[in-house]
Every structure is written in C-alpha cells, then in structure tokens.
Amino acid sequence: MSTAPTVHIDPAAFHADPYPTLAAMRADTPVCFVPELGATLFTRRDDVFREEKRVDLFSSHQPNGLLTKIMGENLMRKDGDAHMRERKALFPALSPRTVRDVLAPQFQSIVQEHIDRLKPQGSCDLVTEFAMPVSADALRLMTGLTNMDAAEMDAASQAMLDAAANYQRDPDVDALGYGYADRVLELIKDKLPELRAKPDLSIISVLDQGGLTLDEIAGNVRVIIGGGQNEPRDAIAGTVWALLTHSDQHQLIRNGTATWQNAFDEYVRLVAPIGMSPRRVARTDDACGVTFEENELIFFMFGSACRDAAHFTNPDRFDLTRDTGPAIPFGAGPHFCAGAAASRSLIAGHALPMLFDQLPDLQLTGDAPFAGWAFRGPLTVPVCWDP
C-alpha cells in the first residue's frame, strides 16, 4: 500500500455527490488512499495532468483490472507501441475530417429525427427520450453496430460501465455486465461479413481493416460503447439542465456573447461525465511525496481536477465566460479521448442548438437528480415546451 494518508468515504454519499469530499481531499490530502475503493486517489489538477503522462510508472496496462475483465483487452488499457497500434487503426473512424465530412451530416439527421418525434408531445424526460436515443443512434452509426437498437446500446453501455466500476463486487452487477459484453461480441461477429464485403469508416470496419483480431475489435468496441454512449447522453441532458437552471448563462448564448461550444466545455468541466481513470503502479517509486508499491491501484480523478480552485474561480459555478482551457475532462496524456471531436460535433454542433431552436419555451418541470463519481450524469431531466 502507498504511504499516502488514509481517507475514508461513505460510498453511498460519494455516489450521490462526490464534490464536497473531493474538495476536502484537494485541500488537505490531495493524494490519499481510500479503503472503500481500494485505491489511492490523485485529486488536484496539476498532479493529475503531470502524473497521467508517466505511463512508465502509472501504467494503463491492468490485466486484472475491472475494465479489462469486463471489456477485454483494449487500447485504453495499453501503453506505448501497443496503444498506438490500435489508436492508429481507430483514427480514420474518428478523425476531425471524418467527423466533419461523414458524421456531422448524419448527426444532424439523427437529432432532427428525434426532435420531430418529440415535438408534438410538449413534454418528455430529456435523458431517456432524447439524449439516450440520440447518443445511441450516433454510436450505432460510428461503431457500425446498426444491428443493435438504441435501447440495447444504452443498456449495454450502462451495464458494462457499472461492472467496470463495481469495486464493491456486487454479483448481480457483474452478471449483467458480462452478459452484455458477450452480446456485443455476438453482434460484431454478425456484422463483420457485411462490413468486409463493403468496408466503410465505421469503427468495426476500420479496426478490421487495420488488422486487429476479433477479440481486439470487441475489446475496443465495448470500451467505446461505454464512453461513447454514457458521455454524450449525460452531457446533452446535463448541459440542457445547466442552461435551463442558469438563465443568465443561456442569455449569453442568445445575445451572441457565448457559444454552444462554450456551454459544452463548461458543463463537462463542471460535471465531467467520465470522472476518473484507473492506473496500475508499474514499479515501486515516489510521486507527489508519496511512495507507491508495484501493482497498487490508483485513480486519476478528472472530475476533481476540473473543479480545482487553483485554476477555476468559483469552481462549483456554471459560468460560460470562464477559461476552460485548464480543464481535463477528456484526459491529458496519450490516452486523451479519441472521440472528443465527435462528441463536440454531436452535442455543441447539433443536439443543443437544434433542441433550443426548435422547442420553443423549453423549461424544466421538476427536479433533475444526478448520481455517480466514476461516471456521472443526470438520472432524469423533465422538461416541457410549447408544441
């Protein structure tokens, strides 16, 4: 175990709202061991930004880690040449050019289809009825898993992510996660003959063209389903909630002082949808005044780093005028999120402006509870509008 000071948490309270605990850690014990999570946490922005790049010490390779066990071997759990081989194979599917020329027009069609479906209703739960299917349909397009419907895509993402964060080892959570991991593999097997006959820029197709094995393709697709469904779903619904509860900030967009991109960047700073990245200590060594032992588990807490008062004035406030440059919701090192450009296009380029433009007098009709610390977002966002 590391020499970091021990800090105990209430897992239920931490799941409901981790920010007060993380703020106390940043102030008093910025690197601390949490027995309830079995890991040492890095909570300050500069420590996370610096140490995340030290993959020789804090390795992504975690053969016994929960994410690897659930998802299979994948680029997120590899470093160096092994990581770059798979990241290079993935690049054509998510490059800025592909996002701009191939994905963006289809994102617009997906968003429009769901707005057209919802508009006559006059009300909905934005999480389940808009953000979830929009994200899932975009992910079906990006991965090539068009043989998986939107509801199953969302269920698979949540089940696998829950199992990957199941540090309390709930057997029911594990069973559901492993079951969906097997389901994704079978759907990839079913889709591959079609994509080999007619290759395209979908993730499955480019990984197959790049020479990855079926297991390598499946491991990476599962990880992408996790982050690629969870993060856009939660960021769409969460950013709408933030703008509806901060009318002064929404007014900045309406009068041209701020942009939808500013809203997206500030929301993912305030509520990082992917709140942490686990790493394995590769050798006994020191960092931040703490001695770490080989094979220890550590967490880089992105959600904490993005609220570090050393970089953000009033960090718990939603403020579109702030400089979000120091924020690292997508990571900072070689594992920077490969889908960041696609996420920005889907959310800031299409979902947010189209929703507010086409649903007049959009407003909240009830509470929007949030949950999670490894993955965080609103559970429901009830809204209404003038149909």
XYZ file of C-alpha atoms in Angstrom:
387
model
C 0.000 0.000 0.000
C 1.178 3.545 -0.694
C 2.343 5.863 2.051
C -0.478 8.284 1.235
C -2.705 9.278 4.158
C -5.879 7.234 4.520
C -9.233 8.931 3.965
C -12.494 7.080 4.481
C -15.598 7.823 2.448
C -19.269 6.918 2.645
C -19.725 5.119 -0.714
C -23.421 5.997 -0.957
C -22.836 9.681 -0.237
C -19.857 9.745 -2.607
C -22.035 8.236 -5.350
C -24.753 10.816 -4.736
C -22.403 13.834 -4.630
C -18.622 13.353 -4.631
C -17.695 17.037 -4.869
C -17.615 18.058 -1.176
C -15.418 15.063 -0.359
C -13.149 15.722 -3.343
C -12.818 19.396 -2.379
C -11.734 18.391 1.123
C -9.214 15.946 -0.339
C -7.773 18.616 -2.651
C -7.359 20.980 0.296
C -5.960 18.609 2.903
C -4.944 15.241 1.415
C -4.601 15.711 -2.367
C -3.118 12.216 -2.762
C -4.868 9.808 -0.417
C -5.690 6.141 -0.008
C -9.414 5.339 0.156
C -10.006 1.855 1.633
C -13.608 1.745 0.412
C -12.319 1.978 -3.183
C -9.096 0.053 -2.649
C -7.167 2.784 -4.457
C -5.028 5.875 -3.974
C -6.660 8.970 -5.470
C -4.968 11.937 -7.181
C -7.361 14.879 -6.842
C -5.504 18.091 -7.796
C -5.499 19.193 -11.419
C -1.753 19.745 -11.788
C -0.896 16.400 -10.192
C -3.336 14.563 -12.488
C -2.119 16.469 -15.561
C 1.529 15.670 -14.830
C 1.354 12.155 -13.451
C -1.116 10.812 -16.033
C 1.629 11.138 -18.637
C 4.053 8.996 -16.608
C 2.835 5.730 -18.080
C 6.159 4.097 -17.181
C 5.110 4.438 -13.517
C 1.326 4.671 -13.657
C 0.573 2.094 -16.294
C -2.662 1.703 -18.204
C -1.918 -1.991 -18.562
C -4.162 -3.633 -15.983
C -4.713 -7.289 -16.885
C -6.570 -7.837 -13.611
C -8.457 -4.535 -13.672
C -12.242 -4.488 -13.722
C -12.481 -2.688 -17.042
C -10.171 -5.207 -18.743
C -12.069 -8.133 -17.242
C -15.407 -6.799 -18.472
C -14.439 -5.248 -21.806
C -11.446 -7.376 -22.784
C -8.016 -6.135 -23.879
C -8.334 -2.656 -25.418
C -6.297 0.429 -26.271
C -7.366 2.180 -23.073
C -5.510 -0.466 -21.107
C -2.327 -0.424 -23.165
C 0.644 1.941 -23.336
C 3.404 2.763 -25.787
C 3.547 0.928 -29.118
C 0.698 -1.446 -28.231
C -1.580 1.511 -27.523
C -0.513 3.448 -30.612
C -1.031 0.467 -32.918
C -4.709 0.289 -32.020
C -5.198 4.054 -31.780
C -3.726 4.446 -35.287
C -6.099 1.798 -36.617
C -9.038 3.616 -34.995
C -8.105 7.105 -36.216
C -9.840 7.030 -39.641
C -13.222 6.455 -37.977
C -12.951 9.441 -35.600
C -10.596 11.882 -37.307
C -11.658 15.552 -37.489
C -12.136 15.140 -41.244
C -14.384 12.094 -40.805
C -16.369 13.924 -38.145
C -16.813 16.966 -40.370
C -17.491 15.282 -43.716
C -19.106 11.965 -42.813
C -20.509 12.009 -39.302
C -21.745 15.602 -38.853
C -24.406 15.473 -41.611
C -25.692 12.199 -40.195
C -25.625 13.599 -36.643
C -27.877 16.403 -37.874
C -30.329 13.888 -39.353
C -30.362 11.818 -36.156
C -31.050 14.840 -33.942
C -33.743 16.123 -36.305
C -35.492 12.766 -36.345
C -35.748 12.677 -32.555
C -36.869 16.306 -32.277
C -39.587 15.667 -34.870
C -40.739 12.643 -32.876
C -40.849 14.533 -29.581
C -42.103 17.986 -30.593
C -45.864 17.196 -30.686
C -45.688 15.706 -27.165
C -44.994 19.017 -25.433
C -43.001 17.321 -22.664
C -40.542 14.485 -22.022
C -37.769 13.160 -19.849
C -34.803 14.559 -21.706
C -32.466 11.779 -20.537
C -34.458 8.741 -21.656
C -36.463 10.202 -24.527
C -33.907 12.442 -26.251
C -30.312 12.274 -25.002
C -30.235 8.482 -24.736
C -31.594 7.658 -28.229
C -29.631 10.469 -29.901
C -26.380 9.222 -28.369
C -27.198 5.596 -29.099
C -28.117 6.222 -32.727
C -24.924 8.247 -33.201
C -22.925 5.421 -31.631
C -24.639 2.781 -33.768
C -23.546 4.814 -36.780
C -19.976 5.315 -35.551
C -19.348 1.730 -34.459
C -21.149 0.026 -37.329
C -23.412 -1.870 -34.903
C -26.589 -0.977 -36.754
C -27.876 -4.428 -35.781
C -28.202 -3.182 -32.187
C -31.127 -0.896 -31.373
C -30.798 2.284 -29.339
C -32.303 0.914 -26.122
C -29.988 -2.098 -26.144
C -26.971 0.099 -26.889
C -27.762 2.241 -23.845
C -28.422 -0.787 -21.639
C -25.173 -2.443 -22.727
C -23.188 0.722 -22.057
C -24.622 1.195 -18.590
C -24.289 -2.470 -17.602
C -20.649 -2.725 -18.700
C -19.729 0.605 -17.076
C -21.454 -0.378 -13.846
C -19.483 -3.639 -13.795
C -16.245 -1.778 -14.585
C -16.860 0.458 -11.540
C -18.148 -2.373 -9.323
C -15.433 -2.110 -6.680
C -17.918 -3.390 -4.085
C -18.175 -6.636 -6.141
C -21.969 -6.916 -6.384
C -22.501 -10.267 -8.219
C -25.700 -9.099 -9.948
C -23.905 -6.073 -11.394
C -21.105 -8.315 -12.678
C -23.523 -10.810 -14.233
C -25.339 -8.117 -16.190
C -22.097 -6.509 -17.373
C -20.540 -9.772 -18.550
C -23.788 -10.726 -20.251
C -23.846 -7.572 -22.331
C -20.124 -7.941 -23.131
C -20.925 -11.355 -24.641
C -23.872 -9.860 -26.527
C -21.665 -7.185 -28.126
C -19.217 -9.863 -29.312
C -22.007 -11.821 -30.994
C -23.333 -8.713 -32.746
C -19.845 -7.871 -34.032
C -19.494 -11.399 -35.407
C -22.840 -10.996 -37.176
C -21.861 -7.624 -38.663
C -18.318 -8.399 -39.847
C -19.202 -10.291 -43.063
C -21.260 -7.330 -44.285
C -18.506 -4.829 -43.442
C -15.841 -6.973 -45.064
C -17.897 -7.136 -48.235
C -18.365 -3.355 -48.188
C -15.746 -1.651 -45.976
C -16.565 1.795 -44.613
C -15.375 4.269 -41.983
C -17.224 2.665 -39.086
C -15.135 1.684 -36.072
C -15.580 -2.064 -36.549
C -14.643 -1.784 -40.203
C -11.512 0.370 -39.754
C -10.247 -1.822 -36.897
C -10.787 -4.901 -39.056
C -9.032 -3.212 -41.985
C -6.223 -2.293 -39.584
C -5.533 -5.963 -38.891
C -6.941 -6.252 -35.375
C -8.214 -9.642 -34.247
C -11.861 -10.265 -33.380
C -11.057 -10.118 -29.651
C -9.158 -6.845 -30.108
C -12.036 -5.364 -32.110
C -14.543 -6.482 -29.477
C -12.494 -5.103 -26.583
C -12.210 -1.700 -28.198
C -15.815 -1.556 -29.349
C -17.027 -2.406 -25.838
C -14.933 0.409 -24.341
C -16.198 2.825 -26.996
C -19.790 1.800 -26.287
C -19.140 2.586 -22.620
C -17.728 6.083 -23.005
C -19.360 6.813 -26.357
C -22.891 6.297 -25.035
C -22.540 7.427 -21.441
C -20.662 10.685 -22.010
C -22.753 12.228 -24.821
C -26.035 11.101 -23.225
C -25.147 12.675 -19.901
C -23.550 15.774 -21.437
C -26.562 16.517 -23.669
C -29.078 16.222 -20.843
C -26.761 17.822 -18.302
C -25.899 20.860 -20.423
C -29.584 21.486 -21.129
C -30.264 21.272 -17.386
C -27.418 23.699 -16.669
C -28.674 26.255 -19.196
C -32.281 25.985 -18.016
C -31.259 26.494 -14.387
C -28.896 29.371 -15.215
C -30.946 31.686 -17.400
C -28.254 34.362 -17.257
C -25.800 31.956 -18.877
C -28.304 30.904 -21.546
C -28.845 34.592 -22.302
C -25.147 34.903 -23.158
C -25.709 32.426 -25.987
C -28.895 34.144 -27.145
C -27.183 37.535 -27.376
C -24.072 36.145 -29.068
C -21.674 36.695 -26.162
C -21.105 32.935 -25.733
C -21.463 29.878 -27.941
C -22.879 26.376 -27.686
C -19.277 25.186 -27.635
C -18.679 27.331 -24.540
C -21.704 25.704 -22.900
C -20.468 22.206 -23.688
C -16.917 22.934 -22.499
C -18.109 24.493 -19.248
C -20.588 21.711 -18.497
C -18.033 18.904 -18.941
C -15.688 20.888 -16.711
C -18.363 21.253 -14.042
C -19.630 17.674 -14.285
C -17.015 15.517 -16.007
C -19.119 12.622 -17.385
C -16.091 10.311 -17.077
C -14.852 11.238 -13.637
C -11.726 9.135 -13.265
C -9.150 6.914 -14.929
C -7.662 3.924 -13.073
C -3.988 3.012 -13.403
C -1.666 0.285 -12.079
C 1.620 1.168 -10.383
C 4.279 -0.455 -12.575
C 7.144 -0.315 -10.073
C 7.930 0.925 -6.578
C 8.622 4.651 -6.831
C 7.688 8.089 -5.478
C 5.255 10.708 -6.786
C 3.828 13.817 -5.106
C 5.718 12.972 -1.935
C 4.128 9.518 -1.704
C 5.831 6.144 -2.115
C 3.876 3.666 -4.233
C 4.284 -0.106 -4.314
C 4.233 -2.163 -7.500
C 0.763 -3.282 -8.653
C -1.138 -0.846 -6.454
C -4.309 0.678 -7.922
C -4.522 4.455 -8.330
C -7.268 6.725 -9.682
C -6.691 9.973 -11.568
C -9.801 11.950 -10.597
C -10.725 14.053 -13.649
C -13.955 15.207 -12.019
C -11.960 16.628 -9.120
C -9.231 18.124 -11.318
C -11.853 20.080 -13.277
C -13.064 21.790 -10.089
C -9.637 22.690 -8.711
C -9.828 26.216 -7.263
C -6.166 26.719 -8.160
C -7.311 27.012 -11.772
C -11.018 27.883 -11.633
C -12.539 30.752 -9.653
C -15.793 29.660 -8.003
C -15.284 26.173 -9.447
C -18.739 24.901 -8.439
C -20.436 27.600 -10.532
C -21.612 27.167 -14.139
C -20.023 30.126 -15.932
C -19.749 30.380 -19.720
C -17.344 33.306 -19.513
C -14.574 31.349 -17.790
C -11.462 29.990 -19.484
C -11.954 26.216 -19.520
C -8.519 25.637 -21.054
C -7.024 24.023 -17.931
C -9.923 21.550 -17.651
C -9.139 17.919 -18.491
C -12.487 16.084 -18.758
C -11.147 14.068 -21.707
C -7.782 13.302 -20.102
C -4.460 14.944 -20.771
C -1.887 12.394 -21.881
C -1.567 9.762 -24.598
C -4.988 8.401 -23.617
C -6.804 11.647 -24.450
C -10.321 10.646 -25.543
C -10.265 9.628 -29.218
C -13.941 10.527 -29.599
C -13.719 14.107 -28.295
C -14.217 15.702 -31.730
C -17.252 13.530 -32.459
C -18.743 14.330 -29.053
C -18.321 18.071 -29.554
C -19.898 17.887 -33.003
C -22.881 15.849 -31.863
C -23.579 17.935 -28.755
C -22.402 21.502 -29.386
C -22.808 21.388 -33.157
C -26.228 19.768 -33.336
C -28.114 18.488 -30.274
C -28.025 21.676 -28.182
C -28.675 24.372 -30.808
C -31.333 22.341 -32.614
C -33.160 21.456 -29.398
C -33.342 25.035 -28.108
C -34.160 26.422 -31.552
C -36.984 24.008 -32.339
C -38.643 23.515 -28.935
C -39.964 26.990 -28.011
C -40.101 27.991 -24.349
C -38.177 24.909 -23.231
C -38.231 24.690 -19.429
C -37.763 22.296 -16.528
C -40.837 20.793 -14.895
C -39.215 19.031 -11.929
C -36.033 18.057 -10.172
C -33.048 16.635 -12.070
C -31.135 14.347 -9.695
C -27.524 13.469 -10.523
C -25.554 10.375 -9.490
C -22.147 8.765 -9.914
C -18.487 9.554 -9.358
C -16.601 7.367 -11.858
C -19.307 8.142 -14.418
C -21.673 10.995 -13.530
C -24.781 12.469 -15.056
C -28.452 13.334 -14.507
C -30.837 10.447 -13.919
C -33.806 12.382 -15.265
C -34.382 15.869 -16.692
C -38.152 16.514 -17.023
C -38.920 19.324 -19.469
C -41.825 20.859 -21.358
C -42.177 23.248 -24.270
C -44.743 24.928 -26.472
C -45.648 22.173 -29.005
